[in-house]
Coordinates of C-alpha atoms in Angstrom, one line a residue:
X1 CA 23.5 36.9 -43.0
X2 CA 24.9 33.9 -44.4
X3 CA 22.8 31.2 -42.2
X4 CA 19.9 32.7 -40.5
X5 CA 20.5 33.8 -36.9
X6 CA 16.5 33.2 -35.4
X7 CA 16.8 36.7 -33.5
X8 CA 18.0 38.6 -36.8
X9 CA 16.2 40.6 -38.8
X10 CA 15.2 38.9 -42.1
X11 CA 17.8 38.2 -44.7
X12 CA 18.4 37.0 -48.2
X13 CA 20.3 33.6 -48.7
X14 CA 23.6 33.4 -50.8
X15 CA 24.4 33.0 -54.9
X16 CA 28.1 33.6 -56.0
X17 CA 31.6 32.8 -56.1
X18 CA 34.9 31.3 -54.1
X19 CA 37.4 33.5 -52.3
X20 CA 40.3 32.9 -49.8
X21 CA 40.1 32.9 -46.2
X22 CA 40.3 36.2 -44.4
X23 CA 43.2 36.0 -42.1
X24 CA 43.2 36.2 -38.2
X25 CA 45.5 38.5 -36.3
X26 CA 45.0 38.1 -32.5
X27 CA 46.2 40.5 -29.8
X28 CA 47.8 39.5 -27.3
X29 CA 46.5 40.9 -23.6
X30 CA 47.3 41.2 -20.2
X31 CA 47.5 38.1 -18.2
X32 CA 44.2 36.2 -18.3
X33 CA 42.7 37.8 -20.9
X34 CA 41.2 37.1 -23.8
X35 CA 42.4 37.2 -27.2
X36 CA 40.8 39.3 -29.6
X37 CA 40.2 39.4 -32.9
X38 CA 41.5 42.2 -35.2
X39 CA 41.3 41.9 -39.1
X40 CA 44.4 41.9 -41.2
X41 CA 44.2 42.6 -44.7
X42 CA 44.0 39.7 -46.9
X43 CA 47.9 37.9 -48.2
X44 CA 47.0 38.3 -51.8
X45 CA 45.8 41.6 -51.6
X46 CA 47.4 44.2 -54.1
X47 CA 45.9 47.3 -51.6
X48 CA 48.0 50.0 -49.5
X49 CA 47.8 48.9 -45.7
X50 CA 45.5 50.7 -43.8
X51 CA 46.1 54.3 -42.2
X52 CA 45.1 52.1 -38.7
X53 CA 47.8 50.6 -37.3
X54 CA 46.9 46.6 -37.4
X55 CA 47.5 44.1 -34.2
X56 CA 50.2 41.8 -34.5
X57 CA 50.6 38.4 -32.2
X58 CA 53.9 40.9 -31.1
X59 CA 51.6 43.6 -29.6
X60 CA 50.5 43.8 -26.1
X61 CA 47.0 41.9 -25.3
X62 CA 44.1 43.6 -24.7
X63 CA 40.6 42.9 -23.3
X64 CA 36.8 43.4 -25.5
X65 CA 36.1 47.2 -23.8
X66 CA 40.0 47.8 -24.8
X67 CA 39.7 46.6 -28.2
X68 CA 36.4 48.6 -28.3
X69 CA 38.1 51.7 -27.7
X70 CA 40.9 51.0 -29.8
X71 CA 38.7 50.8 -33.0
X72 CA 36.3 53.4 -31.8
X73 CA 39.1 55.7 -31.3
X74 CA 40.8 54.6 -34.9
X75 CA 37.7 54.6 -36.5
X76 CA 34.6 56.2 -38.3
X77 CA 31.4 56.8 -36.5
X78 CA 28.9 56.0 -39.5
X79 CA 25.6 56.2 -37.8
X80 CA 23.2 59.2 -38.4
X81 CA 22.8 60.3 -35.4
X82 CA 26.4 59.7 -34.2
X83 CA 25.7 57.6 -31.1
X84 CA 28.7 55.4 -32.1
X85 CA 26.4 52.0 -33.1
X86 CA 28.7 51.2 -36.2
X87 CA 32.1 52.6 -35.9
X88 CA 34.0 51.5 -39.2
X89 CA 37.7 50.9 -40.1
X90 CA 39.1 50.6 -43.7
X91 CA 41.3 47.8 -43.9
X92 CA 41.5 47.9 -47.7
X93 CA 40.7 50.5 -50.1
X94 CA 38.2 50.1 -53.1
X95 CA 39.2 50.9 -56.0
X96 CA 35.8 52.5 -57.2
X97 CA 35.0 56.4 -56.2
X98 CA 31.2 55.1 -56.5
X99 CA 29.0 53.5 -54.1
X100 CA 26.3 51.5 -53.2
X101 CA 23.0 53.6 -53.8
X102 CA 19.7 51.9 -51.7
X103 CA 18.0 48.9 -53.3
X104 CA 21.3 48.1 -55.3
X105 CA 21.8 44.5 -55.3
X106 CA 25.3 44.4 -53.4
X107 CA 27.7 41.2 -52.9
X108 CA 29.7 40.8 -49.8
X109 CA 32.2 38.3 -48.1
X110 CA 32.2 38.7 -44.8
X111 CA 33.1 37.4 -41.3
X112 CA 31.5 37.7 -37.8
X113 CA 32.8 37.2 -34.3
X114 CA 32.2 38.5 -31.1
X115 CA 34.7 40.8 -29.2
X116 CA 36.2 37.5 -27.3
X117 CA 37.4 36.2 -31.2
X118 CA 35.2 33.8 -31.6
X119 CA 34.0 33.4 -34.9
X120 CA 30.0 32.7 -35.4
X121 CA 30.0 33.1 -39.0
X122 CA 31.4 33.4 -42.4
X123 CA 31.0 33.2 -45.8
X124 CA 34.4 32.5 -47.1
X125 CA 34.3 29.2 -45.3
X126 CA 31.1 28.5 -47.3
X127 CA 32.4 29.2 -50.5
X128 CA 29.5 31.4 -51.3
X129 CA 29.5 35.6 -51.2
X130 CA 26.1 37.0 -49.6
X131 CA 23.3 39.4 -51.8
X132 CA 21.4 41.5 -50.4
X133 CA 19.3 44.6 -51.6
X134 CA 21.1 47.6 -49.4
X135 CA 19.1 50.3 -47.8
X136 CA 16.4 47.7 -47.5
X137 CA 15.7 46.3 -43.8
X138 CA 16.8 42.5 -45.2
X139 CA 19.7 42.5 -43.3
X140 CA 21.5 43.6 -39.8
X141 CA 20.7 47.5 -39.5
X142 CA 24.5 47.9 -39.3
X143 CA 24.7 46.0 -42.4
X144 CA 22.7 48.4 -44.4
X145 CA 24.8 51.5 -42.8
X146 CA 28.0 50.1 -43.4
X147 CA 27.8 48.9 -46.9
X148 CA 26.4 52.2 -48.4
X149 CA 29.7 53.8 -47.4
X150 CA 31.6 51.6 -49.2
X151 CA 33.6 51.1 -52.4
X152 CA 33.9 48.5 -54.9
X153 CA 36.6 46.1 -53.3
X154 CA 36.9 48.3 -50.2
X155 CA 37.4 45.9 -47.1
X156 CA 36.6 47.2 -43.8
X157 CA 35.9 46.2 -40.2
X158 CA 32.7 47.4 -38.3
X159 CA 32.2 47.6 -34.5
X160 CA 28.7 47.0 -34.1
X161 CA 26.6 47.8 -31.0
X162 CA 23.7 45.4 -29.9
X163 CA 21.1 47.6 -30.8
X164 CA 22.6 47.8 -34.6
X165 CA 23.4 43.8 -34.3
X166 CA 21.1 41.3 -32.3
X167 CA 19.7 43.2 -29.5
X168 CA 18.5 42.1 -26.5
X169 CA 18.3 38.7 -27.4
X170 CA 21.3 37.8 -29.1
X171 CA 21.0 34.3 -30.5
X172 CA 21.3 31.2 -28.6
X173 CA 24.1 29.4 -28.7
X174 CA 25.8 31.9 -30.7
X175 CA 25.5 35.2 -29.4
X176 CA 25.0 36.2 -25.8
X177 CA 21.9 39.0 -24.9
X178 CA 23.4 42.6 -25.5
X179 CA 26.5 41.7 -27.6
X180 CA 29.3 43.8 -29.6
X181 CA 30.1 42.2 -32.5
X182 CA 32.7 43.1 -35.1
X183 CA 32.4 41.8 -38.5
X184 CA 35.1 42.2 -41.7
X185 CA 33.3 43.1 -44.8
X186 CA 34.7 42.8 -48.4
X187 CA 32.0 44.6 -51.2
X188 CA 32.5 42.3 -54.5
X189 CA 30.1 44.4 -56.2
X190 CA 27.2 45.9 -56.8
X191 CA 24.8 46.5 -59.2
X192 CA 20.9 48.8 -59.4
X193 CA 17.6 46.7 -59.3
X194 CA 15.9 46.1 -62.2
X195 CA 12.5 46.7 -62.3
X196 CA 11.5 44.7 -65.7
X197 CA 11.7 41.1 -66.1
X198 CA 14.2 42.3 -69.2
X199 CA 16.5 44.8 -67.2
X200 CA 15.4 47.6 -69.6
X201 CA 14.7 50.3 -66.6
X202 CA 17.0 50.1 -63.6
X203 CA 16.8 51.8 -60.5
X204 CA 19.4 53.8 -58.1
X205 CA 17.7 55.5 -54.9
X206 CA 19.5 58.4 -53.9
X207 CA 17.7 59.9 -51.3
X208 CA 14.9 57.1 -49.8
X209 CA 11.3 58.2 -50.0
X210 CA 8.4 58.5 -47.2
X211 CA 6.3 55.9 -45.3
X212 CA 5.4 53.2 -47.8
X213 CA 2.4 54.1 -50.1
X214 CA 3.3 54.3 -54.0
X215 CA 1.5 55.2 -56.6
X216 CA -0.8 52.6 -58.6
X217 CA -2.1 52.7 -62.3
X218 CA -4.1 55.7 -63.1
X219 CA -2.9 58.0 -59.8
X220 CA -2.0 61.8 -60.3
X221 CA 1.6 62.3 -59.7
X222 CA 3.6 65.6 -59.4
X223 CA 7.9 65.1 -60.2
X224 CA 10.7 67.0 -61.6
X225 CA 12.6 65.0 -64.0
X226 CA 15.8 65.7 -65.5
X227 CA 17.3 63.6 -68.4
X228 CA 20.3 63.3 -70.0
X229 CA 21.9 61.2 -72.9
X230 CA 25.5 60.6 -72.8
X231 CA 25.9 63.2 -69.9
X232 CA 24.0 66.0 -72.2
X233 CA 21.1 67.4 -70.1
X234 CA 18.0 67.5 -72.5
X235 CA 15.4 67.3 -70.7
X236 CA 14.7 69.6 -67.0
X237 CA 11.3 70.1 -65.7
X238 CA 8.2 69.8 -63.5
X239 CA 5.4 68.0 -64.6
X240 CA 2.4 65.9 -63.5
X241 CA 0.8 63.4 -65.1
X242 CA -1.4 59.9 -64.9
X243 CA 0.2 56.8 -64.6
X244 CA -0.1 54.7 -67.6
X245 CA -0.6 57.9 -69.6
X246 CA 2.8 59.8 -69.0
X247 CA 4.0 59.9 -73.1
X248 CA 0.9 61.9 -73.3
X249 CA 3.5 64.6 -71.1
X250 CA 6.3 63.6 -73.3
X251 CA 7.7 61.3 -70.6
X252 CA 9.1 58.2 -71.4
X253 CA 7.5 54.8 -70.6
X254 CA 10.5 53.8 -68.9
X255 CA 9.7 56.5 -65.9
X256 CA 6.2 56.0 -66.0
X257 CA 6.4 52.0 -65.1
X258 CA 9.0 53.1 -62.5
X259 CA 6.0 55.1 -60.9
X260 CA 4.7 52.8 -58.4
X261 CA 7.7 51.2 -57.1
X262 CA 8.4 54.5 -55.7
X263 CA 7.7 56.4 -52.6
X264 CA 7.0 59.8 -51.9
X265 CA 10.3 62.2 -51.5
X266 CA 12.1 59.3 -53.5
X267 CA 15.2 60.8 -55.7
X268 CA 16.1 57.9 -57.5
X269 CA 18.4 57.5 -61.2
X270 CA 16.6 55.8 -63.7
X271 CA 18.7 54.0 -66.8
X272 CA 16.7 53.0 -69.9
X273 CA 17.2 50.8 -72.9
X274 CA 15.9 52.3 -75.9
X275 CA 12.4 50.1 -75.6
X276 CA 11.6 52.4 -72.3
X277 CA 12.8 55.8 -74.0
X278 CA 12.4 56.7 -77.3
X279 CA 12.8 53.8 -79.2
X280 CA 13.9 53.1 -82.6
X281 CA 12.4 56.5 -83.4
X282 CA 14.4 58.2 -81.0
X283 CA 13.2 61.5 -79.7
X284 CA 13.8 65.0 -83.0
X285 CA 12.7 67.4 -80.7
X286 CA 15.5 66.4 -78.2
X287 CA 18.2 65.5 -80.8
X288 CA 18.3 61.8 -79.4
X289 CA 19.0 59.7 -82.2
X290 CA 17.4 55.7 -82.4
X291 CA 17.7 53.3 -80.0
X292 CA 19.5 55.5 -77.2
X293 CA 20.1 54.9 -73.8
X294 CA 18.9 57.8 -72.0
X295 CA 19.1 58.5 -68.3
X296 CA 16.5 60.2 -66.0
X297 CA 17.1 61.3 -62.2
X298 CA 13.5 61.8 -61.0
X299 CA 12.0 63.1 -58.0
X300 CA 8.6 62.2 -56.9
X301 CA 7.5 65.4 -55.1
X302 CA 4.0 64.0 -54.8
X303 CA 1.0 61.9 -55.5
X304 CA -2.8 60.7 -54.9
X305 CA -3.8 57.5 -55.4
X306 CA -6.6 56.3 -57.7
X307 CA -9.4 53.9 -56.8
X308 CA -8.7 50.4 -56.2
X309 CA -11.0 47.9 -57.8
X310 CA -12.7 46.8 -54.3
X311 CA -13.0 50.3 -53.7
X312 CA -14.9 50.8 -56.3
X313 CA -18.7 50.1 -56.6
X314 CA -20.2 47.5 -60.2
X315 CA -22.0 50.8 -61.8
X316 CA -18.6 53.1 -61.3
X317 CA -16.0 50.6 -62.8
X318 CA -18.7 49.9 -65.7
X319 CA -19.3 53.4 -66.2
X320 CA -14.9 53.4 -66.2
X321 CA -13.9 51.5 -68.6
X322 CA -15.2 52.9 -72.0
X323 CA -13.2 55.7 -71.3
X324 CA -10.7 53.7 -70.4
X325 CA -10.7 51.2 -73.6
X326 CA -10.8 54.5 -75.4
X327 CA -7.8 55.9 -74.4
X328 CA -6.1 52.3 -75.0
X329 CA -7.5 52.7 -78.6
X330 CA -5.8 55.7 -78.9
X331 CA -2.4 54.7 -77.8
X332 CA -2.4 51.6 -80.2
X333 CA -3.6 53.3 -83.4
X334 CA -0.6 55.8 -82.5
X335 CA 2.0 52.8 -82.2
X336 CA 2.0 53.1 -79.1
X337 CA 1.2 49.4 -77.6
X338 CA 3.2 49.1 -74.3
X339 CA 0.6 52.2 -73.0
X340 CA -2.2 50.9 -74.7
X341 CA -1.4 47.8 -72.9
X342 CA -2.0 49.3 -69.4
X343 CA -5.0 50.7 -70.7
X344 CA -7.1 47.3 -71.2
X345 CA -5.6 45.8 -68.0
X346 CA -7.0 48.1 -66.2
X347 CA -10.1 47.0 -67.2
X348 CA -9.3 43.5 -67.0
X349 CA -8.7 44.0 -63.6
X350 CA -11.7 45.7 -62.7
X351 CA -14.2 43.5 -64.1
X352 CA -13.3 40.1 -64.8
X353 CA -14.2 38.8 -61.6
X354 CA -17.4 40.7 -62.0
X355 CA -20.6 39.3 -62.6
X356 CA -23.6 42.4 -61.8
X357 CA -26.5 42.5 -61.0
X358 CA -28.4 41.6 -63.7
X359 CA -28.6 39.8 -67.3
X360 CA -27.9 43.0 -69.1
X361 CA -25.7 44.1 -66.6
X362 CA -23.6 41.2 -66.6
X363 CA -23.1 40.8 -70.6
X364 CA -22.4 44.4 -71.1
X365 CA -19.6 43.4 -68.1
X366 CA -18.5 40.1 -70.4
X367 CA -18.5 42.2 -73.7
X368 CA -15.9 44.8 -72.0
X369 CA -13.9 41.8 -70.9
X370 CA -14.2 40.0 -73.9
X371 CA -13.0 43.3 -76.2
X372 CA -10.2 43.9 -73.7
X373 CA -8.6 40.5 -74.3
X374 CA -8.8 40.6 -78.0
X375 CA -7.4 44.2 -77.6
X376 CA -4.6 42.7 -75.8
X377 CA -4.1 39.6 -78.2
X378 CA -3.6 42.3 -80.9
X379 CA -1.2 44.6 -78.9
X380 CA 1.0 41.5 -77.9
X381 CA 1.0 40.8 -81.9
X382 CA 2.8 43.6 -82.5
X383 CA 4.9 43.7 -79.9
X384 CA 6.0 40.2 -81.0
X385 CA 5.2 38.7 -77.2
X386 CA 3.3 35.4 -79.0
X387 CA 2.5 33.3 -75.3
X388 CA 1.1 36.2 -74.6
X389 CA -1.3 36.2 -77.5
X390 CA -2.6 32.8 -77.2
X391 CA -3.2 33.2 -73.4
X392 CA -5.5 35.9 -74.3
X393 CA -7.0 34.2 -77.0
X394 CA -7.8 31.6 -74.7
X395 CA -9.6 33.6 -72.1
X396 CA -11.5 35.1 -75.3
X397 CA -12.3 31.1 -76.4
X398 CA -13.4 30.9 -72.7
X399 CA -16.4 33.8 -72.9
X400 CA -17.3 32.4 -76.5
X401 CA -16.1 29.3 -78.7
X402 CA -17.1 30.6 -81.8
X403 CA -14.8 33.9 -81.4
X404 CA -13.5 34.5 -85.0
X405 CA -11.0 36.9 -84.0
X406 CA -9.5 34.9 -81.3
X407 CA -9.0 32.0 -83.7
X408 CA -7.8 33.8 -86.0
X409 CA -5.0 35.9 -83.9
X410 CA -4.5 32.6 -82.2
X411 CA -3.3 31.0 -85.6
X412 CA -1.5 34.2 -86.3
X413 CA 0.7 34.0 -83.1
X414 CA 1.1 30.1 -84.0
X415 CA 2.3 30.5 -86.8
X416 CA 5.0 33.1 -86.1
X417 CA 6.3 30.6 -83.6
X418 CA 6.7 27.5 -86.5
X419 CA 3.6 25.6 -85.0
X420 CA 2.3 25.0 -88.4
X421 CA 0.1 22.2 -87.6
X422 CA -2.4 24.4 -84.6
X423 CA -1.9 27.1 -86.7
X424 CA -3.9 25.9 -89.7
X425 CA -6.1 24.0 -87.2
X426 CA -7.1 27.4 -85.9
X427 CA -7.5 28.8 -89.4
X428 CA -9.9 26.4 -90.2
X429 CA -11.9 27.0 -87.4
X430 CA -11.9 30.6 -88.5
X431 CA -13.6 29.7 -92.2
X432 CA -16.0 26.8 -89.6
X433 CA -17.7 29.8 -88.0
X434 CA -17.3 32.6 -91.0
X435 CA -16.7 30.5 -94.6
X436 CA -16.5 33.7 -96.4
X437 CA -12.9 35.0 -94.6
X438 CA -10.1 35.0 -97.5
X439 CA -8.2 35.8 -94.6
X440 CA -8.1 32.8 -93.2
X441 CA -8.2 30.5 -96.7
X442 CA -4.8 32.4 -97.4
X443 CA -3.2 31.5 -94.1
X444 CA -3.9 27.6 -94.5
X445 CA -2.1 27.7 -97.8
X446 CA 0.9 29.2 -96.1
X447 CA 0.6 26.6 -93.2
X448 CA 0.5 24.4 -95.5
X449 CA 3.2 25.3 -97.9
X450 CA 5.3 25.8 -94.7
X451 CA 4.6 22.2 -93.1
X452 CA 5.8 21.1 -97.1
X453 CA 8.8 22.9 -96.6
X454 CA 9.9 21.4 -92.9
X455 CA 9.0 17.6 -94.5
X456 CA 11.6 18.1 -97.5
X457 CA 14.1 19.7 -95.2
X458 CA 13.3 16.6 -92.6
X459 CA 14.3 14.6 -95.6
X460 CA 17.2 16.5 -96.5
X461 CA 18.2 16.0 -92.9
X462 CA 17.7 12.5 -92.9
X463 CA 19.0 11.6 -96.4
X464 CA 22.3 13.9 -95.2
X465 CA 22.1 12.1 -92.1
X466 CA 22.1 7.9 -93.7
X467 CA 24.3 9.2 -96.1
X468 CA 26.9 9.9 -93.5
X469 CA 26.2 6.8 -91.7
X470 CA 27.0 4.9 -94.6
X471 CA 30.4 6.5 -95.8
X472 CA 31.1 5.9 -92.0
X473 CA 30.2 2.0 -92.5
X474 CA 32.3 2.0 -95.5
X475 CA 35.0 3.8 -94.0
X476 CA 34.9 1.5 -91.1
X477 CA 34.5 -1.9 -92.9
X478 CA 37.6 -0.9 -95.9
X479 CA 39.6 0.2 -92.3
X480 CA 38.5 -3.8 -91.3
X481 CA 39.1 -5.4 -94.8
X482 CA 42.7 -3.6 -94.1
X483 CA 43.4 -4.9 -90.8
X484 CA 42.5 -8.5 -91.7
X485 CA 44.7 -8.4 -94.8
X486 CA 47.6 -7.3 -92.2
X487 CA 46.6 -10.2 -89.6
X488 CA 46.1 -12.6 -93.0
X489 CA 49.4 -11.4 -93.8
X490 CA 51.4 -12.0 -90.7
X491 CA 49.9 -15.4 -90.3
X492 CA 51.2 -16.5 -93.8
X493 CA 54.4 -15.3 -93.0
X494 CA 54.6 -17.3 -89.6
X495 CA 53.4 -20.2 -91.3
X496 CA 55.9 -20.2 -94.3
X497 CA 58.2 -19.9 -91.5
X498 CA 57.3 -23.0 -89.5
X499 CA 57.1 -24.9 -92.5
X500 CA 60.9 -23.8 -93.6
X501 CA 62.1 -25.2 -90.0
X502 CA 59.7 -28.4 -90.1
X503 CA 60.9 -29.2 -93.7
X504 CA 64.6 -28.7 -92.4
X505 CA 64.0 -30.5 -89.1
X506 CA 62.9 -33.7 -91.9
X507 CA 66.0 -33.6 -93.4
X508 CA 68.4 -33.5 -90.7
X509 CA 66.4 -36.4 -89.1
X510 CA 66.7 -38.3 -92.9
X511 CA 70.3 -37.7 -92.9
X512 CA 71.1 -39.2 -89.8
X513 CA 68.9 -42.4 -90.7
X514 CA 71.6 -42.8 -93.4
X515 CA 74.0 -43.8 -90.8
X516 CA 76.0 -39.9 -90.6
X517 CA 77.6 -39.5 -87.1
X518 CA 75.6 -38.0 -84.4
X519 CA 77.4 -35.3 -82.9
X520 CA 78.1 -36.3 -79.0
X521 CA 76.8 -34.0 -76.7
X522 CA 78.9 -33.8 -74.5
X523 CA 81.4 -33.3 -77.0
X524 CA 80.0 -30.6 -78.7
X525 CA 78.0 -28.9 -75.8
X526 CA 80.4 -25.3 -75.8
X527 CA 79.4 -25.0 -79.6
X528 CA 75.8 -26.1 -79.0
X529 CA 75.4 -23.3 -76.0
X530 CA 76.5 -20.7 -78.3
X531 CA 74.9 -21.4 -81.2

């Protein structure tokens, strides 16, 4: 869970968000025994109270086996086989009628104590919720029972028996050998695993497959597939087909990648973005329009295996892959480059770290190797994945410098991503190794025109740029001229000022030189004190 116990089973760590505290009821017992620990719901919580009765500090106090019967008796027995291992208590309704499906990626708060009330974990007091994939041996075994059965916001207290907690060994320090332990669980949310690095196919596992072999690229497969689009079924059927070749069957590519991340028996709901279904074409024969989300529940009824490449002999991957680059030729000329993708990766895989057995073995190995990468380069062109195009140009550039076709893609995939200069460098290494390719003359005049065009927007830029600076100066130094007319100003004024009462200071002095009376101080000291 939150920290790792050593004795319990492996888990995630932590991502998300702050929460309160839960709060602590305690029961109070007979005389000499321990208090123990019964959840409450939460102060701020907008839920009904539970249809359990909740402990108060006002009800009588009760030992762990009493408290253990108490929720046994109040709660839900969740295990399959009923032997009583998680017994479950809603403290707090979700607010969701759907739940947790295995592998969904579900977020928890949650707090764990031992039937005495001591607490020997939680995530509130962290400030950090708990992920985990459900259904997926990552985290307690009572864990993974109790959070499929609940809703979104649900809270709920489990009763958890060693062998569904930490065994025989508990954890030292922390939890004795053989323990009970009750933990309060809040589900935050939850959400299916994505099985692309772009979330376009998602997975929900309804029913769990067999054992743990999948299907691999190239493997016969036998499921029933049902697909729907906005809830309308269009789509029911049996059908078997190869991996990596499934649209030949009319099945999307969305279900075929989801092929060997499943098991055998596996009911699982598929969600696709229009990239994995039909497209921008969308599917006529199934009135699906462009760029449609479809749905597919699919069952994997069964499956065999093909060959892996170490199980394979030199002269039986050799003897492979022209049938193989064949069927990837197909799929591209079609539009289809995503399939014909798979196609020369299987081939990449099989022989690149090949060398045979002989000279002509070994370059007729290098010339499928070589073929499959440019194949690649120009299906990663289309499909507008650029990094991928120069990697593959590179391991082209690798077998042999003077490639023409893997400069030139190269340049082609440089230039779409605005590096002008390496671009044109590549073109003319294209017209270095083949003068004659128009091609190629045409693309430096482009790189060129383009590199132009960024230099008289760089000057745009920085003429914009000075120009602004220097309304700013002028701004700033009329705003200074100002300012030091106002302090020239003020300063004239105070010195008119001190002159006046210097030049009246001389005459009063003069006057009295000509022999007027001097007032007497002491005489005129009321009138001096107020004036």
């Amino acid at each position: 869970m939150g920290r790792a116990l050593p004795d319990a089973p492996p888990q995630d760590r932590p991502e998300h968000s702050l929460s309160a505290h839960p709060r602590r009821t305690v029961a109070a017992g007979p005389a000499g025994g321990e208090d123990v620990f019964v959840s409450a719901p939460r102060g701020n919580s907008c839920c009904l109270m539970p249809s359990v009765k909740m402990t108060t500090d006002q009800d009588l106090l009760m030992d762990g086996p009493a408290a253990t019967s108490v929720i046994a008796a109040k709660g839900i027995d969740l295990t399959p086989n009923k032997d009583q291992g998680v017994i479950k208590v809603v403290q707090c309704p979700g607010f969701d009628v759907d739940r947790p499906m295995i592998g969904d990626r579900v977020t928890v708060h949650y707090t764990g104590r031992l039937l005495t009330g001591k607490k020997f974990d939680c995530s509130r007091e962290r400030k950090e919720p708990f992920s985990f994939n459900a259904g997926k041996g990552q985290v307690l075994k009572s864990w993974d029972i109790g959070v499929l059965s609940m809703q979104r916001g649900e809270v709920c207290t489990l009763l958890c028996k060693p062998e569904y907690a930490y065994g025989s060994a508990g954890n030292p320090d922390k939890i004795p050998p053989n323990a009970s332990v009750v933990f309060e669980m809040e589900l935050l949310s939850f959400e299916g695993e994505s099985l692309t690095d772009d979330g376009g196919v998602v997975r929900r596992i309804k029913i769990k497959g067999e054992g743990y072999s999948q299907p691999n690229d190239g493997a016969s497969v036998d499921v029933y597939l049902e697909g729907r689009c906005d809830g309308r079924l269009f789509d029911s059927r049996n059908v078997s087909f190869i991996v990596g070749e499934a649209e030949d069957k009319g099945v999307p590519l969305g279900v075929d990648r989801a092929m060997d991340k499943m098991q055998k028996g596996e009911c699982c709901l598929l969600y696709l973005k229009p990239k994995y279904g039909f497209g921008s074409k969308g599917k006529a024969e199934y009135k699906i329009g462009p760029d449609r989300d479809i749905v597919y529940e699919v069952t994997l009824k069964d499956f065999r295996r093909a060959k892996e490449s170490w199980e394979m002999d030199i002269y039986e991957k050799v003897n492979l892959a022209p049938g193989v680059k064949n069927k990837g030729n197909q799929y591209f000329k079609t539009g289809q480059y995503h399939q014909a993708v798979i196609q020369y990766q299987r081939i990449i895989s099989w022989l690149e770290m090949e060398c045979g057995t002989g000279i002509e073995q070994h370059q007729r190995i290098q010339e499928f190797v070589l073929t499959a990468h440019l194949n690649l380069a120009l299906c990663f062109l289309r499909l507008k994945d650029f990094s991928h195009v120069v990697d593959n140009c590179n391991k082209v550039l690798e077998l042999d410098e003077n490639n023409e076709k893997a400069f030139y893609r190269r340049g082609e995939a440089r230039l779409y991503r605005n590096e002008f200069g390496l671009a044109k460098e590549d073109f003319q290494k294209v017209l270095q190794v083949n003068p004659a390719n128009q091609a190629a003359r045409a693309q430096i005049l482009i790189c060129q025109n383009k590199i132009k065009e960024h230099h008289e927007q760089d000057k745009k830029i920085y003429a914009n740029m000075f120009q602004k600076f220097a309304e700013q100066d002028a701004k700033t130094g009329k705003t200074k001229r100002r300012r030091d007319d106002i302090v020239r100003t003020t300063m004239n004024g105070e010195l008119s000022i001190k002159r006046r009462r210097r030049s009246q200071d001389a005459n009063v002095a003069l006057t009295f030189k000509k022999g007027e009376e001097k007032p007497s101080c002491h005489g005129n000291r009321g009138r001096n004190e107020v004036q």
